[in-house]
Amino acid sequence: KPGTGALITAAIIIPYTVYGGFRSVVYTDVVQAIIMIITLIIGPIAGIIFILNHSDLYASGITEALVKAGDSYTSVTGGAGGFAAGLLIAGGFSWFFGYLGGQPQLSVRFMAIKDTRHSRKARNIGIAWTLIAYCGALMLGWIGLAI
């Protein structure tokens, strides 16, 4: 049952957060990040291997899948025009503005940086994480289209 699962999750998370404070939350974030990055690296590799071993799929590769999907699939607006396209683009920018102080859980991470040296290190780790995560997510989407 979903309610039981939520109660079990709360019974685990609340005590270690109260007991360990910010440090325990950071450790949890690290574990989640490791799981995500492993998935975003291994997932595309497994998908490419699957595509190479199965010739009966929608497409035999990512490029062919994108060509079959058509121009609207690779368009920023998904083929929408006029007001709908404006709404889609504005919706994309809403994520940008949300990150500018609209998410306190991110602001706390920035406040935890000790000095300039650590902020440079955090910047480099953040850029590397973003590149790996976004490339992996795009690859998974394209592979899903091909399959």
mmCIF file of N, CA and C in Angstrom:
data_model
loop_
_atom_site.group_PDB
_atom_site.id
_atom_site.type_symbol
_atom_site.label_atom_id
_atom_site.label_comp_id
_atom_site.label_asym_id
_atom_site.label_seq_id
_atom_site.Cartn_x
_atom_site.Cartn_y
_atom_site.Cartn_z
ATOM 1 N N LYS A 1 0.839 -1.184 0.000
ATOM 2 C CA LYS A 1 0.000 0.000 0.000
ATOM 3 C C LYS A 1 0.885 1.250 0.000
ATOM 4 N N PRO A 2 0.500 2.277 -0.746
ATOM 5 C CA PRO A 2 1.295 3.507 -0.772
ATOM 6 C C PRO A 2 1.402 4.184 0.592
ATOM 7 N N GLY A 3 0.328 4.169 1.356
ATOM 8 C CA GLY A 3 0.355 4.807 2.679
ATOM 9 C C GLY A 3 1.338 4.140 3.613
ATOM 10 N N THR A 4 1.388 2.822 3.563
ATOM 11 C CA THR A 4 2.329 2.080 4.405
ATOM 12 C C THR A 4 3.763 2.384 3.997
ATOM 13 N N GLY A 5 4.001 2.429 2.685
ATOM 14 C CA GLY A 5 5.340 2.751 2.191
ATOM 15 C C GLY A 5 5.783 4.142 2.610
ATOM 16 N N ALA A 6 4.858 5.095 2.559
ATOM 17 C CA ALA A 6 5.179 6.460 2.975
ATOM 18 C C ALA A 6 5.506 6.517 4.459
ATOM 19 N N LEU A 7 4.752 5.778 5.263
ATOM 20 C CA LEU A 7 5.022 5.752 6.708
ATOM 21 C C LEU A 7 6.371 5.104 7.017
ATOM 22 N N ILE A 8 6.691 4.017 6.330
ATOM 23 C CA ILE A 8 7.992 3.365 6.540
ATOM 24 C C ILE A 8 9.121 4.304 6.135
ATOM 25 N N THR A 9 8.961 4.966 4.991
ATOM 26 C CA THR A 9 9.977 5.918 4.531
ATOM 27 C C THR A 9 10.155 7.046 5.537
ATOM 28 N N ALA A 10 9.065 7.606 6.021
ATOM 29 C CA ALA A 10 9.143 8.683 7.016
ATOM 30 C C ALA A 10 9.793 8.193 8.298
ATOM 31 N N ALA A 11 9.481 6.959 8.707
ATOM 32 C CA ALA A 11 10.067 6.399 9.934
ATOM 33 C C ALA A 11 11.574 6.213 9.808
ATOM 34 N N ILE A 12 12.066 6.053 8.598
ATOM 35 C CA ILE A 12 13.512 5.914 8.384
ATOM 36 C C ILE A 12 14.173 7.283 8.236
ATOM 37 N N ILE A 13 13.593 8.148 7.423
ATOM 38 C CA ILE A 13 14.234 9.423 7.075
ATOM 39 C C ILE A 13 14.218 10.426 8.224
ATOM 40 N N ILE A 14 13.106 10.584 8.901
ATOM 41 C CA ILE A 14 12.998 11.612 9.946
ATOM 42 C C ILE A 14 14.011 11.406 11.067
ATOM 43 N N PRO A 15 14.159 10.195 11.628
ATOM 44 C CA PRO A 15 15.145 10.040 12.716
ATOM 45 C C PRO A 15 16.594 10.319 12.294
ATOM 46 N N TYR A 16 17.017 9.816 11.121
ATOM 47 C CA TYR A 16 18.414 10.061 10.774
ATOM 48 C C TYR A 16 18.654 11.515 10.402
ATOM 49 N N THR A 17 17.635 12.202 9.890
ATOM 50 C CA THR A 17 17.794 13.628 9.608
ATOM 51 C C THR A 17 17.887 14.422 10.905
ATOM 52 N N VAL A 18 17.027 14.120 11.863
ATOM 53 C CA VAL A 18 17.054 14.817 13.155
ATOM 54 C C VAL A 18 18.356 14.512 13.891
ATOM 55 N N TYR A 19 18.769 13.260 13.868
ATOM 56 C CA TYR A 19 19.982 12.852 14.584
ATOM 57 C C TYR A 19 21.241 13.385 13.903
ATOM 58 N N GLY A 20 21.308 13.249 12.590
ATOM 59 C CA GLY A 20 22.531 13.616 11.881
ATOM 60 C C GLY A 20 22.544 15.023 11.329
ATOM 61 N N GLY A 21 21.402 15.662 11.265
ATOM 62 C CA GLY A 21 21.324 17.029 10.778
ATOM 63 C C GLY A 21 21.700 17.161 9.312
ATOM 64 N N PHE A 22 22.319 18.289 9.007
ATOM 65 C CA PHE A 22 22.666 18.621 7.632
ATOM 66 C C PHE A 22 23.608 17.584 7.030
ATOM 67 N N ARG A 23 24.535 17.091 7.826
ATOM 68 C CA ARG A 23 25.512 16.118 7.325
ATOM 69 C C ARG A 23 24.818 14.845 6.829
ATOM 70 N N SER A 24 23.836 14.360 7.556
ATOM 71 C CA SER A 24 23.137 13.143 7.118
ATOM 72 C C SER A 24 22.353 13.390 5.830
ATOM 73 N N VAL A 25 21.810 14.587 5.687
ATOM 74 C CA VAL A 25 21.097 14.930 4.459
ATOM 75 C C VAL A 25 22.073 14.970 3.285
ATOM 76 N N VAL A 26 23.263 15.514 3.516
ATOM 77 C CA VAL A 26 24.277 15.567 2.465
ATOM 78 C C VAL A 26 24.692 14.157 2.053
ATOM 79 N N TYR A 27 24.896 13.272 3.023
ATOM 80 C CA TYR A 27 25.265 11.893 2.698
ATOM 81 C C TYR A 27 24.170 11.213 1.875
ATOM 82 N N THR A 28 22.927 11.473 2.219
ATOM 83 C CA THR A 28 21.819 10.914 1.444
ATOM 84 C C THR A 28 21.847 11.451 0.019
ATOM 85 N N ASP A 29 22.114 12.745 -0.136
ATOM 86 C CA ASP A 29 22.218 13.336 -1.468
ATOM 87 C C ASP A 29 23.340 12.690 -2.269
ATOM 88 N N VAL A 30 24.455 12.405 -1.615
ATOM 89 C CA VAL A 30 25.590 11.776 -2.299
ATOM 90 C C VAL A 30 25.200 10.386 -2.804
ATOM 91 N N VAL A 31 24.540 9.611 -1.967
ATOM 92 C CA VAL A 31 24.116 8.264 -2.374
ATOM 93 C C VAL A 31 23.142 8.354 -3.554
ATOM 94 N N GLN A 32 22.191 9.280 -3.484
ATOM 95 C CA GLN A 32 21.238 9.446 -4.582
ATOM 96 C C GLN A 32 21.950 9.878 -5.861
ATOM 97 N N ALA A 33 22.913 10.777 -5.747
ATOM 98 C CA ALA A 33 23.656 11.240 -6.920
ATOM 99 C C ALA A 33 24.451 10.101 -7.544
ATOM 100 N N ILE A 34 25.055 9.264 -6.714
ATOM 101 C CA ILE A 34 25.818 8.125 -7.235
ATOM 102 C C ILE A 34 24.894 7.169 -7.985
ATOM 103 N N ILE A 35 23.733 6.888 -7.423
ATOM 104 C CA ILE A 35 22.775 6.003 -8.096
ATOM 105 C C ILE A 35 22.336 6.610 -9.429
ATOM 106 N N MET A 36 22.057 7.923 -9.446
ATOM 107 C CA MET A 36 21.627 8.571 -10.683
ATOM 108 C C MET A 36 22.723 8.557 -11.734
ATOM 109 N N ILE A 37 23.951 8.867 -11.349
ATOM 110 C CA ILE A 37 25.024 8.957 -12.335
ATOM 111 C C ILE A 37 25.360 7.578 -12.892
ATOM 112 N N ILE A 38 25.296 6.547 -12.046
ATOM 113 C CA ILE A 38 25.520 5.182 -12.538
ATOM 114 C C ILE A 38 24.435 4.819 -13.552
ATOM 115 N N THR A 39 23.192 5.155 -13.242
ATOM 116 C CA THR A 39 22.086 4.877 -14.157
ATOM 117 C C THR A 39 22.258 5.629 -15.470
ATOM 118 N N LEU A 40 22.680 6.887 -15.394
ATOM 119 C CA LEU A 40 22.812 7.702 -16.598
ATOM 120 C C LEU A 40 24.051 7.359 -17.420
ATOM 121 N N ILE A 41 24.938 6.556 -16.870
ATOM 122 C CA ILE A 41 26.089 6.073 -17.641
ATOM 123 C C ILE A 41 25.810 4.663 -18.168
ATOM 124 N N ILE A 42 25.332 3.775 -17.305
ATOM 125 C CA ILE A 42 25.110 2.381 -17.695
ATOM 126 C C ILE A 42 23.860 2.240 -18.571
ATOM 127 N N GLY A 43 22.829 3.034 -18.312
ATOM 128 C CA GLY A 43 21.593 2.954 -19.092
ATOM 129 C C GLY A 43 21.808 3.133 -20.587
ATOM 130 N N PRO A 44 22.469 4.209 -21.026
ATOM 131 C CA PRO A 44 22.712 4.364 -22.460
ATOM 132 C C PRO A 44 23.586 3.248 -23.050
ATOM 133 N N ILE A 45 24.569 2.795 -22.292
ATOM 134 C CA ILE A 45 25.422 1.708 -22.788
ATOM 135 C C ILE A 45 24.583 0.447 -22.997
ATOM 136 N N ALA A 46 23.749 0.113 -22.017
ATOM 137 C CA ALA A 46 22.882 -1.064 -22.140
ATOM 138 C C ALA A 46 21.896 -0.893 -23.292
ATOM 139 N N GLY A 47 21.374 0.317 -23.465
ATOM 140 C CA GLY A 47 20.441 0.576 -24.557
ATOM 141 C C GLY A 47 21.084 0.429 -25.919
ATOM 142 N N ILE A 48 22.303 0.938 -26.066
ATOM 143 C CA ILE A 48 23.009 0.814 -27.345
ATOM 144 C C ILE A 48 23.304 -0.652 -27.642
ATOM 145 N N ILE A 49 23.731 -1.397 -26.638
ATOM 146 C CA ILE A 49 23.979 -2.834 -26.828
ATOM 147 C C ILE A 49 22.685 -3.536 -27.248
ATOM 148 N N PHE A 50 21.562 -3.170 -26.624
ATOM 149 C CA PHE A 50 20.269 -3.766 -26.976
ATOM 150 C C PHE A 50 19.919 -3.460 -28.424
ATOM 151 N N ILE A 51 20.095 -2.212 -28.841
ATOM 152 C CA ILE A 51 19.776 -1.819 -30.220
ATOM 153 C C ILE A 51 20.650 -2.581 -31.208
ATOM 154 N N LEU A 52 21.927 -2.725 -30.903
ATOM 155 C CA LEU A 52 22.838 -3.422 -31.810
ATOM 156 C C LEU A 52 22.496 -4.906 -31.949
ATOM 157 N N ASN A 53 21.903 -5.500 -30.929
ATOM 158 C CA ASN A 53 21.597 -6.937 -30.953
ATOM 159 C C ASN A 53 20.177 -7.258 -31.417
ATOM 160 N N HIS A 54 19.363 -6.243 -31.696
ATOM 161 C CA HIS A 54 17.981 -6.474 -32.135
ATOM 162 C C HIS A 54 17.715 -5.647 -33.390
ATOM 163 N N SER A 55 17.540 -6.329 -34.512
ATOM 164 C CA SER A 55 17.337 -5.616 -35.775
ATOM 165 C C SER A 55 15.864 -5.301 -36.047
ATOM 166 N N ASP A 56 14.948 -5.807 -35.233
ATOM 167 C CA ASP A 56 13.519 -5.638 -35.483
ATOM 168 C C ASP A 56 12.909 -4.426 -34.776
ATOM 169 N N LEU A 57 13.719 -3.466 -34.411
ATOM 170 C CA LEU A 57 13.244 -2.302 -33.666
ATOM 171 C C LEU A 57 12.727 -1.222 -34.604
ATOM 172 N N TYR A 58 12.156 -0.174 -34.022
ATOM 173 C CA TYR A 58 11.659 0.988 -34.775
ATOM 174 C C TYR A 58 12.768 1.570 -35.640
ATOM 175 N N ALA A 59 13.969 1.631 -35.101
ATOM 176 C CA ALA A 59 15.121 2.156 -35.830
ATOM 177 C C ALA A 59 16.358 1.382 -35.392
ATOM 178 N N SER A 60 17.335 1.320 -36.287
ATOM 179 C CA SER A 60 18.553 0.569 -35.964
ATOM 180 C C SER A 60 19.604 1.431 -35.281
ATOM 181 N N GLY A 61 19.288 2.679 -35.036
ATOM 182 C CA GLY A 61 20.218 3.577 -34.363
ATOM 183 C C GLY A 61 19.532 4.876 -33.989
ATOM 184 N N ILE A 62 20.233 5.682 -33.238
ATOM 185 C CA ILE A 62 19.666 6.943 -32.754
ATOM 186 C C ILE A 62 19.406 7.907 -33.904
ATOM 187 N N THR A 63 20.358 8.017 -34.830
ATOM 188 C CA THR A 63 20.200 8.945 -35.954
ATOM 189 C C THR A 63 18.983 8.572 -36.792
ATOM 190 N N GLU A 64 18.844 7.285 -37.093
ATOM 191 C CA GLU A 64 17.689 6.835 -37.876
ATOM 192 C C GLU A 64 16.377 7.099 -37.131
ATOM 193 N N ALA A 65 16.372 6.899 -35.833
ATOM 194 C CA ALA A 65 15.166 7.151 -35.035
ATOM 195 C C ALA A 65 14.777 8.622 -35.087
ATOM 196 N N LEU A 66 15.755 9.525 -34.995
ATOM 197 C CA LEU A 66 15.461 10.958 -35.053
ATOM 198 C C LEU A 66 14.936 11.356 -36.427
ATOM 199 N N VAL A 67 15.486 10.755 -37.494
ATOM 200 C CA VAL A 67 15.010 11.050 -38.845
ATOM 201 C C VAL A 67 13.568 10.571 -39.003
ATOM 202 N N LYS A 68 13.273 9.357 -38.525
ATOM 203 C CA LYS A 68 11.907 8.822 -38.626
ATOM 204 C C LYS A 68 10.916 9.640 -37.797
ATOM 205 N N ALA A 69 11.361 10.177 -36.673
ATOM 206 C CA ALA A 69 10.470 10.946 -35.797
ATOM 207 C C ALA A 69 10.048 12.258 -36.434
ATOM 208 N N GLY A 70 10.885 12.819 -37.293
ATOM 209 C CA GLY A 70 10.535 14.047 -37.986
ATOM 210 C C GLY A 70 11.055 15.302 -37.295
ATOM 211 N N ASP A 71 10.834 16.438 -37.966
ATOM 212 C CA ASP A 71 11.359 17.715 -37.482
ATOM 213 C C ASP A 71 10.728 18.168 -36.175
ATOM 214 N N SER A 72 9.466 17.859 -35.953
ATOM 215 C CA SER A 72 8.807 18.344 -34.741
ATOM 216 C C SER A 72 9.410 17.727 -33.484
ATOM 217 N N TYR A 73 10.026 16.552 -33.612
ATOM 218 C CA TYR A 73 10.623 15.904 -32.442
ATOM 219 C C TYR A 73 11.873 16.641 -31.974
ATOM 220 N N THR A 74 12.636 17.183 -32.909
ATOM 221 C CA THR A 74 13.877 17.871 -32.546
ATOM 222 C C THR A 74 13.688 19.375 -32.399
ATOM 223 N N SER A 75 12.474 19.861 -32.579
ATOM 224 C CA SER A 75 12.187 21.285 -32.437
ATOM 225 C C SER A 75 12.091 21.671 -30.961
ATOM 226 N N VAL A 76 12.526 22.875 -30.638
ATOM 227 C CA VAL A 76 12.445 23.374 -29.265
ATOM 228 C C VAL A 76 10.993 23.438 -28.798
ATOM 229 N N THR A 77 10.094 23.720 -29.723
ATOM 230 C CA THR A 77 8.685 23.862 -29.360
ATOM 231 C C THR A 77 7.872 22.601 -29.647
ATOM 232 N N GLY A 78 8.515 21.527 -30.056
ATOM 233 C CA GLY A 78 7.795 20.285 -30.320
ATOM 234 C C GLY A 78 6.814 20.389 -31.472
ATOM 235 N N GLY A 79 7.081 21.283 -32.401
ATOM 236 C CA GLY A 79 6.201 21.461 -33.549
ATOM 237 C C GLY A 79 5.067 22.439 -33.307
ATOM 238 N N ALA A 80 4.934 22.950 -32.096
ATOM 239 C CA ALA A 80 3.871 23.913 -31.789
ATOM 240 C C ALA A 80 4.239 25.274 -32.371
ATOM 241 N N GLY A 81 3.223 26.066 -32.658
ATOM 242 C CA GLY A 81 3.461 27.397 -33.194
ATOM 243 C C GLY A 81 2.640 28.438 -32.456
ATOM 244 N N GLY A 82 2.959 29.700 -32.691
ATOM 245 C CA GLY A 82 2.193 30.793 -32.122
ATOM 246 C C GLY A 82 2.232 30.853 -30.608
ATOM 247 N N PHE A 83 1.041 31.036 -30.020
ATOM 248 C CA PHE A 83 0.925 31.206 -28.570
ATOM 249 C C PHE A 83 1.399 29.964 -27.817
ATOM 250 N N ALA A 84 1.078 28.782 -28.352
ATOM 251 C CA ALA A 84 1.488 27.527 -27.700
ATOM 252 C C ALA A 84 3.008 27.421 -27.651
ATOM 253 N N ALA A 85 3.676 27.834 -28.712
ATOM 254 C CA ALA A 85 5.142 27.810 -28.725
ATOM 255 C C ALA A 85 5.693 28.772 -27.680
ATOM 256 N N GLY A 86 5.069 29.942 -27.568
ATOM 257 C CA GLY A 86 5.493 30.905 -26.547
ATOM 258 C C GLY A 86 5.336 30.353 -25.143
ATOM 259 N N LEU A 87 4.231 29.648 -24.898
ATOM 260 C CA LEU A 87 4.021 29.030 -23.585
ATOM 261 C C LEU A 87 5.077 27.967 -23.287
ATOM 262 N N LEU A 88 5.418 27.171 -24.273
ATOM 263 C CA LEU A 88 6.441 26.140 -24.076
ATOM 264 C C LEU A 88 7.796 26.760 -23.746
ATOM 265 N N ILE A 89 8.156 27.803 -24.459
ATOM 266 C CA ILE A 89 9.437 28.464 -24.207
ATOM 267 C C ILE A 89 9.425 29.143 -22.842
ATOM 268 N N ALA A 90 8.322 29.816 -22.501
ATOM 269 C CA ALA A 90 8.214 30.455 -21.181
ATOM 270 C C ALA A 90 8.276 29.411 -20.072
ATOM 271 N N GLY A 91 7.666 28.263 -20.294
ATOM 272 C CA GLY A 91 7.733 27.183 -19.309
ATOM 273 C C GLY A 91 9.158 26.704 -19.098
ATOM 274 N N GLY A 92 9.931 26.663 -20.165
ATOM 275 C CA GLY A 92 11.343 26.295 -20.039
ATOM 276 C C GLY A 92 12.119 27.314 -19.223
ATOM 277 N N PHE A 93 11.834 28.595 -19.437
ATOM 278 C CA PHE A 93 12.522 29.638 -18.667
ATOM 279 C C PHE A 93 12.096 29.657 -17.203
ATOM 280 N N SER A 94 10.920 29.136 -16.907
ATOM 281 C CA SER A 94 10.472 29.128 -15.514
ATOM 282 C C SER A 94 11.410 28.296 -14.643
ATOM 283 N N TRP A 95 12.016 27.269 -15.213
ATOM 284 C CA TRP A 95 13.000 26.481 -14.451
ATOM 285 C C TRP A 95 14.195 27.346 -14.085
ATOM 286 N N PHE A 96 14.636 28.169 -15.015
ATOM 287 C CA PHE A 96 15.772 29.059 -14.765
ATOM 288 C C PHE A 96 15.474 30.002 -13.606
ATOM 289 N N PHE A 97 14.308 30.629 -13.640
ATOM 290 C CA PHE A 97 13.980 31.583 -12.587
ATOM 291 C C PHE A 97 13.744 30.895 -11.245
ATOM 292 N N GLY A 98 13.285 29.672 -11.276
ATOM 293 C CA GLY A 98 13.102 28.913 -10.041
ATOM 294 C C GLY A 98 14.414 28.646 -9.327
ATOM 295 N N TYR A 99 15.477 28.457 -10.104
ATOM 296 C CA TYR A 99 16.781 28.183 -9.498
ATOM 297 C C TYR A 99 17.431 29.438 -8.920
ATOM 298 N N LEU A 100 16.920 30.607 -9.249
ATOM 299 C CA LEU A 100 17.504 31.852 -8.741
ATOM 300 C C LEU A 100 16.923 32.217 -7.378
ATOM 301 N N GLY A 101 16.972 31.311 -6.442
ATOM 302 C CA GLY A 101 16.511 31.597 -5.090
ATOM 303 C C GLY A 101 15.132 31.071 -4.784
ATOM 304 N N GLY A 102 14.472 30.494 -5.767
ATOM 305 C CA GLY A 102 13.140 29.984 -5.546
ATOM 306 C C GLY A 102 13.114 28.591 -4.938
ATOM 307 N N GLN A 103 14.279 28.009 -4.733
ATOM 308 C CA GLN A 103 14.337 26.661 -4.180
ATOM 309 C C GLN A 103 15.263 26.654 -2.968
ATOM 310 N N PRO A 104 14.708 26.759 -1.784
ATOM 311 C CA PRO A 104 15.531 26.878 -0.580
ATOM 312 C C PRO A 104 16.452 25.690 -0.339
ATOM 313 N N GLN A 105 16.062 24.494 -0.795
ATOM 314 C CA GLN A 105 16.936 23.346 -0.588
ATOM 315 C C GLN A 105 18.244 23.503 -1.362
ATOM 316 N N LEU A 106 18.228 24.253 -2.470
ATOM 317 C CA LEU A 106 19.467 24.522 -3.201
ATOM 318 C C LEU A 106 20.243 25.662 -2.551
ATOM 319 N N SER A 107 19.547 26.659 -2.055
ATOM 320 C CA SER A 107 20.216 27.786 -1.396
ATOM 321 C C SER A 107 21.011 27.319 -0.188
ATOM 322 N N VAL A 108 20.498 26.339 0.546
ATOM 323 C CA VAL A 108 21.208 25.805 1.712
ATOM 324 C C VAL A 108 22.520 25.168 1.275
ATOM 325 N N ARG A 109 22.522 24.500 0.141
ATOM 326 C CA ARG A 109 23.767 23.884 -0.357
ATOM 327 C C ARG A 109 24.804 24.963 -0.668
ATOM 328 N N PHE A 110 24.369 26.059 -1.262
ATOM 329 C CA PHE A 110 25.307 27.142 -1.556
ATOM 330 C C PHE A 110 25.828 27.784 -0.272
ATOM 331 N N MET A 111 24.971 27.922 0.720
ATOM 332 C CA MET A 111 25.390 28.528 1.990
ATOM 333 C C MET A 111 26.379 27.642 2.733
ATOM 334 N N ALA A 112 26.389 26.347 2.451
ATOM 335 C CA ALA A 112 27.286 25.417 3.143
ATOM 336 C C ALA A 112 28.715 25.471 2.607
ATOM 337 N N ILE A 113 28.947 26.145 1.490
ATOM 338 C CA ILE A 113 30.300 26.242 0.927
ATOM 339 C C ILE A 113 31.145 27.125 1.839
ATOM 340 N N LYS A 114 32.326 26.613 2.215
ATOM 341 C CA LYS A 114 33.141 27.268 3.238
ATOM 342 C C LYS A 114 33.903 28.490 2.739
ATOM 343 N N ASP A 115 34.518 28.401 1.569
ATOM 344 C CA ASP A 115 35.325 29.519 1.082
ATOM 345 C C ASP A 115 35.389 29.485 -0.445
ATOM 346 N N THR A 116 36.168 30.424 -1.008
ATOM 347 C CA THR A 116 36.252 30.557 -2.458
ATOM 348 C C THR A 116 36.830 29.311 -3.110
ATOM 349 N N ARG A 117 37.833 28.717 -2.473
ATOM 350 C CA ARG A 117 38.460 27.517 -3.031
ATOM 351 C C ARG A 117 37.428 26.389 -3.163
ATOM 352 N N HIS A 118 36.623 26.224 -2.130
ATOM 353 C CA HIS A 118 35.591 25.192 -2.170
ATOM 354 C C HIS A 118 34.496 25.533 -3.185
ATOM 355 N N SER A 119 34.226 26.821 -3.378
ATOM 356 C CA SER A 119 33.195 27.190 -4.348
ATOM 357 C C SER A 119 33.655 26.874 -5.769
ATOM 358 N N ARG A 120 34.945 27.050 -6.050
ATOM 359 C CA ARG A 120 35.474 26.678 -7.371
ATOM 360 C C ARG A 120 35.360 25.172 -7.589
ATOM 361 N N LYS A 121 35.710 24.417 -6.560
ATOM 362 C CA LYS A 121 35.617 22.958 -6.640
ATOM 363 C C LYS A 121 34.161 22.540 -6.847
ATOM 364 N N ALA A 122 33.238 23.165 -6.114
ATOM 365 C CA ALA A 122 31.812 22.859 -6.250
ATOM 366 C C ALA A 122 31.319 23.198 -7.656
ATOM 367 N N ARG A 123 31.791 24.323 -8.195
ATOM 368 C CA ARG A 123 31.413 24.713 -9.556
ATOM 369 C C ARG A 123 31.856 23.654 -10.559
ATOM 370 N N ASN A 124 33.101 23.200 -10.445
ATOM 371 C CA ASN A 124 33.625 22.212 -11.384
ATOM 372 C C ASN A 124 32.885 20.878 -11.272
ATOM 373 N N ILE A 125 32.606 20.464 -10.054
ATOM 374 C CA ILE A 125 31.852 19.223 -9.851
ATOM 375 C C ILE A 125 30.441 19.381 -10.422
ATOM 376 N N GLY A 126 29.822 20.533 -10.188
ATOM 377 C CA GLY A 126 28.478 20.782 -10.704
ATOM 378 C C GLY A 126 28.422 20.766 -12.221
ATOM 379 N N ILE A 127 29.422 21.374 -12.862
ATOM 380 C CA ILE A 127 29.459 21.384 -14.326
ATOM 381 C C ILE A 127 29.657 19.971 -14.859
ATOM 382 N N ALA A 128 30.590 19.225 -14.265
ATOM 383 C CA ALA A 128 30.832 17.847 -14.708
ATOM 384 C C ALA A 128 29.578 16.995 -14.526
ATOM 385 N N TRP A 129 28.938 17.126 -13.360
ATOM 386 C CA TRP A 129 27.713 16.371 -13.085
ATOM 387 C C TRP A 129 26.640 16.708 -14.117
ATOM 388 N N THR A 130 26.454 17.990 -14.399
ATOM 389 C CA THR A 130 25.420 18.416 -15.332
ATOM 390 C C THR A 130 25.678 17.863 -16.727
ATOM 391 N N LEU A 131 26.930 17.942 -17.184
ATOM 392 C CA LEU A 131 27.252 17.421 -18.515
ATOM 393 C C LEU A 131 26.980 15.922 -18.611
ATOM 394 N N ILE A 132 27.439 15.167 -17.623
ATOM 395 C CA ILE A 132 27.230 13.716 -17.636
ATOM 396 C C ILE A 132 25.739 13.395 -17.536
ATOM 397 N N ALA A 133 25.050 14.050 -16.616
ATOM 398 C CA ALA A 133 23.628 13.761 -16.404
ATOM 399 C C ALA A 133 22.794 14.119 -17.629
ATOM 400 N N TYR A 134 23.005 15.299 -18.202
ATOM 401 C CA TYR A 134 22.200 15.709 -19.349
ATOM 402 C C TYR A 134 22.498 14.853 -20.568
ATOM 403 N N CYS A 135 23.771 14.549 -20.811
ATOM 404 C CA CYS A 135 24.116 13.690 -21.951
ATOM 405 C C CYS A 135 23.506 12.301 -21.772
ATOM 406 N N GLY A 136 23.593 11.755 -20.573
ATOM 407 C CA GLY A 136 22.998 10.446 -20.307
ATOM 408 C C GLY A 136 21.494 10.459 -20.476
ATOM 409 N N ALA A 137 20.834 11.510 -19.987
ATOM 410 C CA ALA A 137 19.378 11.606 -20.105
ATOM 411 C C ALA A 137 18.953 11.751 -21.569
ATOM 412 N N LEU A 138 19.680 12.567 -22.328
ATOM 413 C CA LEU A 138 19.375 12.702 -23.756
ATOM 414 C C LEU A 138 19.555 11.376 -24.478
ATOM 415 N N MET A 139 20.661 10.687 -24.172
ATOM 416 C CA MET A 139 20.910 9.391 -24.800
ATOM 417 C C MET A 139 19.795 8.400 -24.468
ATOM 418 N N LEU A 140 19.371 8.363 -23.209
ATOM 419 C CA LEU A 140 18.286 7.452 -22.829
ATOM 420 C C LEU A 140 16.999 7.781 -23.583
ATOM 421 N N GLY A 141 16.707 9.062 -23.751
ATOM 422 C CA GLY A 141 15.518 9.459 -24.506
ATOM 423 C C GLY A 141 15.602 9.047 -25.961
ATOM 424 N N TRP A 142 16.747 9.276 -26.575
ATOM 425 C CA TRP A 142 16.924 8.898 -27.976
ATOM 426 C C TRP A 142 16.880 7.378 -28.149
ATOM 427 N N ILE A 143 17.488 6.662 -27.224
ATOM 428 C CA ILE A 143 17.467 5.198 -27.285
ATOM 429 C C ILE A 143 16.035 4.695 -27.104
ATOM 430 N N GLY A 144 15.299 5.308 -26.191
ATOM 431 C CA GLY A 144 13.897 4.940 -26.012
ATOM 432 C C GLY A 144 13.090 5.165 -27.278
ATOM 433 N N LEU A 145 13.386 6.230 -28.002
ATOM 434 C CA LEU A 145 12.703 6.499 -29.267
ATOM 435 C C LEU A 145 13.036 5.416 -30.289
ATOM 436 N N ALA A 146 14.291 4.993 -30.332
ATOM 437 C CA ALA A 146 14.712 3.972 -31.295
ATOM 438 C C ALA A 146 14.099 2.612 -30.975
ATOM 439 N N ILE A 147 13.916 2.346 -29.685
ATOM 440 C CA ILE A 147 13.377 1.037 -29.293
ATOM 441 C C ILE A 147 11.875 1.049 -29.492
#
